[in-house]
Amino acid sequence: MGRADAGTAKFQSKLLKAAGLQKLKYYCQICQKQCRDANGFKLHLGSPSHMGRISNLSKDGKGASVVLEYLAQFEREFLRLLRVNHGTKKVDANKFYQEYILYDLDHLHMNATRWSSLTAFVKHLGRLGKVSVDSDESAEAFNLTILYVDSFLQAMASKRVLQMRTDEEVLMKFITAQVEAGKKLQKEYATGREYEKGREGRGEDAEPELVSEKPSAPAKVALSLKGLKPKKTNVASVFGPESDEE
């Protein structure tokens, strides 16, 4: 079958088919080529270009690392879009995967990873604790609802809980110490009361009180100059005895 010429109806039909969404299982991530059906995908896998890329990866020993890189990138982009579009709200896993596909037509496809189905991938994220997975058993079809788990918010919540526990422990230790101190004082008081009652029962006198003696008043000393007055001495005059009469 010859190639359709540009401008023909067949050429336009092929362009329209290529512009629409194709089946993801017919996409080659290494070559970044989308095939429209199983026959085209089979022919591509046997093409020299595809075989050459696979051969180069095998020679360099990067085959396993490429698959791990695809897995990490797919998981990172999946969780980022889930956090941005829905936050911590529940959403149907299949509907969100359709959002992921339509968000970027050149996105990394899941068939490039080791996951063969969306259910297996979602359960893997649930086991890692990155999303919360719930199954709707009441629905007719098997549906999984996922909810993004914000590790930062969880860490902050855990930190607050730990801080509250620490504060409670400190408060309980303080209360326990106060109670023990109260019990100790009560025990000492009860011991003192029993001792006083025992003394009263034996009829022992109370300890004599120490009375401080007041100092006696200082003795008054009377000083008298009597007897210390000099005696008058009669001195004989050279003119004779004095007389009142001449």
Coordinates of C-alpha atoms in Angstrom, one line a residue:
M1 CA 0.0 0.0 0.0
G2 CA 1.5 3.3 -1.1
R3 CA 1.8 6.4 1.1
A4 CA -1.1 8.8 0.9
D5 CA -0.2 12.0 -0.9
A6 CA -0.5 15.3 0.9
G7 CA -3.8 17.0 0.4
T8 CA -5.8 13.9 -0.3
A9 CA -8.7 12.7 1.7
K10 CA -6.7 9.7 2.9
F11 CA -3.9 11.9 4.1
Q12 CA -6.4 14.1 6.0
S13 CA -8.0 11.0 7.6
K14 CA -4.7 9.8 8.8
L15 CA -3.9 13.3 10.3
L16 CA -7.2 13.3 12.2
K17 CA -6.6 9.8 13.5
A18 CA -3.1 10.8 14.6
A19 CA -4.4 13.9 16.4
G20 CA -6.9 12.0 18.5
L21 CA -6.2 9.9 21.6
Q22 CA -4.8 6.5 20.8
K23 CA -4.5 3.4 23.0
L24 CA -1.7 3.7 25.5
K25 CA -0.6 0.1 25.1
Y26 CA 0.5 0.9 21.5
Y27 CA 2.9 3.6 22.6
C28 CA 6.7 3.1 22.5
Q29 CA 8.2 5.3 25.3
I30 CA 11.8 4.8 24.2
C31 CA 11.1 6.0 20.6
Q32 CA 8.3 8.2 21.8
K33 CA 6.1 6.9 19.0
Q34 CA 2.3 6.3 19.1
C35 CA 1.0 3.4 17.0
R36 CA -2.7 3.2 16.0
D37 CA -3.2 -0.5 16.3
A38 CA -1.6 -3.8 17.3
N39 CA -0.2 -4.4 13.8
G40 CA 1.5 -1.1 13.6
F41 CA 2.9 -1.5 17.1
K42 CA 4.3 -5.0 16.1
L43 CA 5.9 -3.6 13.0
H44 CA 7.5 -0.8 15.0
L45 CA 9.0 -3.2 17.5
G46 CA 10.8 -5.0 14.7
S47 CA 11.9 -1.8 12.9
P48 CA 15.6 -1.1 12.7
S49 CA 15.3 2.2 14.6
H50 CA 13.7 0.6 17.6
M51 CA 16.0 -2.4 17.6
G52 CA 19.0 0.0 17.4
R53 CA 17.9 1.9 20.5
I54 CA 17.3 -1.3 22.5
S55 CA 20.8 -2.6 21.4
N56 CA 22.5 0.6 22.5
L57 CA 20.9 0.5 25.9
S58 CA 21.8 -3.1 26.4
K59 CA 25.5 -2.5 25.4
D60 CA 25.7 0.5 27.8
G61 CA 24.1 -1.5 30.6
K62 CA 21.5 1.2 31.2
G63 CA 18.4 -0.9 30.5
A64 CA 17.5 -1.4 34.2
S65 CA 18.3 2.2 35.1
V66 CA 16.1 3.6 32.4
V67 CA 13.2 1.5 33.6
L68 CA 13.7 2.7 37.2
E69 CA 14.0 6.3 36.0
Y70 CA 10.7 6.0 34.1
L71 CA 9.1 4.5 37.2
A72 CA 10.3 7.4 39.4
Q73 CA 9.3 10.0 36.9
F74 CA 5.8 8.6 36.4
E75 CA 5.2 8.3 40.1
R76 CA 6.4 11.9 40.7
E77 CA 4.3 13.4 38.0
F78 CA 1.2 11.4 39.0
L79 CA 1.4 12.6 42.6
R80 CA 2.2 16.2 41.7
L81 CA -0.9 16.5 39.5
L82 CA -3.0 14.8 42.1
R83 CA -1.8 17.3 44.8
V84 CA -2.3 20.3 42.5
N85 CA -5.7 19.4 41.1
H86 CA -7.4 17.7 44.1
G87 CA -5.3 18.4 47.2
T88 CA -6.4 16.1 50.0
K89 CA -9.9 15.4 48.5
K90 CA -11.0 11.9 47.4
V91 CA -11.1 11.2 43.7
D92 CA -11.8 8.2 41.5
A93 CA -8.6 6.7 40.4
N94 CA -9.7 6.0 36.8
K95 CA -11.1 9.5 36.3
F96 CA -8.0 11.1 37.7
Y97 CA -5.8 8.9 35.4
Q98 CA -7.8 10.3 32.4
E99 CA -7.0 13.8 33.7
Y100 CA -3.4 12.8 33.8
I101 CA -3.4 11.6 30.2
L102 CA -5.2 14.7 28.9
Y103 CA -3.0 17.1 30.9
D104 CA 0.0 16.4 28.7
L105 CA -0.2 14.2 25.6
D106 CA 3.5 13.7 25.7
H107 CA 3.4 12.5 29.3
L108 CA 5.4 9.5 30.5
H109 CA 3.2 6.4 29.9
M110 CA 2.5 3.8 32.5
N111 CA 3.4 1.0 30.2
A112 CA 7.0 2.2 30.2
T113 CA 7.2 1.2 33.8
R114 CA 6.9 -2.1 35.5
W115 CA 3.2 -1.6 36.3
S116 CA 0.9 -3.4 34.0
S117 CA -2.3 -1.9 35.4
L118 CA -3.5 1.2 37.2
T119 CA -4.9 -0.8 40.1
A120 CA -1.5 -2.4 40.9
F121 CA 0.2 1.1 40.7
V122 CA -2.4 2.7 43.0
K123 CA -2.2 -0.1 45.6
H124 CA 1.6 0.3 45.5
L125 CA 1.3 4.0 46.4
G126 CA -1.1 3.0 49.2
R127 CA 1.4 0.6 50.7
L128 CA 4.0 3.3 50.6
G129 CA 1.6 5.7 52.4
K130 CA 1.7 8.3 49.7
V131 CA -2.0 8.0 49.0
S132 CA -5.0 6.7 50.9
V133 CA -6.8 4.0 48.9
D134 CA -10.5 3.0 49.4
S135 CA -12.5 0.5 47.4
D136 CA -16.2 1.1 46.8
E137 CA -17.8 -2.3 47.4
S138 CA -21.3 -1.0 46.9
A139 CA -20.7 0.1 43.3
E140 CA -21.4 -2.3 40.4
A141 CA -17.9 -2.0 39.0
F142 CA -14.7 -2.2 40.9
N143 CA -13.6 1.3 41.6
L144 CA -10.8 2.7 43.7
T145 CA -10.8 6.2 45.3
I146 CA -7.5 7.8 46.1
L147 CA -6.7 10.6 48.4
Y148 CA -3.3 12.4 48.4
V149 CA -1.5 12.2 51.7
D150 CA 0.5 15.3 52.5
S151 CA 3.6 14.3 54.3
F152 CA 4.4 17.8 55.4
L153 CA 1.0 18.3 57.1
Q154 CA 1.3 14.9 58.7
A155 CA 4.8 15.8 60.0
M156 CA 3.4 19.0 61.4
A157 CA 0.5 17.2 63.0
S158 CA 2.9 14.6 64.5
K159 CA 5.1 17.4 65.9
R160 CA 2.1 19.1 67.5
V161 CA 1.0 15.8 69.1
L162 CA 4.5 15.2 70.3
Q163 CA 4.7 18.7 71.8
M164 CA 1.3 18.2 73.5
R165 CA 2.5 14.9 75.0
T166 CA 5.7 16.5 76.2
D167 CA 3.8 19.4 77.9
E168 CA 1.4 16.9 79.5
E169 CA 4.3 14.9 80.8
V170 CA 6.0 17.9 82.3
L171 CA 2.7 19.0 83.9
M172 CA 2.1 15.5 85.3
K173 CA 5.6 15.4 86.7
F174 CA 5.1 18.8 88.4
I175 CA 1.7 17.7 89.9
T176 CA 3.2 14.4 91.1
A177 CA 6.1 16.3 92.8
Q178 CA 3.6 18.6 94.5
V179 CA 1.5 15.7 95.7
E180 CA 4.6 13.9 97.1
A181 CA 5.7 17.1 98.9
G182 CA 2.2 17.5 100.4
K183 CA 2.2 13.9 101.6
K184 CA 5.6 14.4 103.2
L185 CA 4.5 17.5 105.0
Q186 CA 1.3 15.8 106.2
K187 CA 3.4 12.8 107.5
E188 CA 5.7 15.1 109.4
Y189 CA 2.8 16.9 110.9
A190 CA 1.1 13.7 112.0
T191 CA 4.4 12.4 113.5
G192 CA 4.7 15.6 115.6
R193 CA 1.1 15.4 116.8
E194 CA 1.6 11.8 117.9
Y195 CA 4.7 12.7 119.8
E196 CA 2.9 15.5 121.7
K197 CA 0.0 13.2 122.6
G198 CA 2.5 10.6 123.9
R199 CA 4.1 13.0 126.2
E200 CA 0.8 14.2 127.5
G201 CA -0.3 10.6 128.2
R202 CA 2.9 9.9 130.2
G203 CA 2.3 13.0 132.3
E204 CA 5.6 14.6 131.6
D205 CA 6.0 18.2 132.5
A206 CA 6.4 20.6 129.8
E207 CA 9.8 21.9 129.2
P208 CA 10.5 24.8 131.5
E209 CA 10.4 28.0 129.8
L210 CA 13.4 30.1 130.0
V211 CA 12.6 33.3 131.8
S212 CA 15.0 36.1 131.3
E213 CA 15.8 38.0 134.5
K214 CA 15.5 41.7 134.3
P215 CA 18.7 43.5 135.4
S216 CA 18.4 45.1 138.8
A217 CA 18.3 48.9 139.0
P218 CA 21.7 50.4 139.7
A219 CA 22.4 51.4 143.3
K220 CA 22.4 55.0 144.0
V221 CA 25.5 56.4 145.7
A222 CA 25.1 59.6 147.7
L223 CA 28.2 61.8 147.7
S224 CA 28.6 64.3 150.6
L225 CA 31.3 66.9 151.0
K226 CA 30.8 67.1 154.8
G227 CA 34.0 66.6 156.7
L228 CA 36.1 67.5 153.8
K229 CA 35.8 71.3 154.6
P230 CA 39.2 72.5 155.9
K231 CA 39.4 73.5 159.6
K232 CA 40.0 77.1 160.5
T233 CA 43.4 77.6 162.2
N234 CA 44.1 80.5 164.7
V235 CA 47.3 82.3 163.9
A236 CA 48.9 84.5 166.6
S237 CA 49.2 88.1 165.6
V238 CA 52.4 90.1 166.2
F239 CA 50.4 93.0 167.5
G240 CA 48.9 91.0 170.3
P241 CA 45.7 89.2 170.7
E242 CA 42.9 90.7 168.7
S243 CA 40.1 92.1 170.7
D244 CA 37.0 93.8 169.8
E245 CA 37.6 96.4 172.5
E246 CA 40.4 98.8 172.2

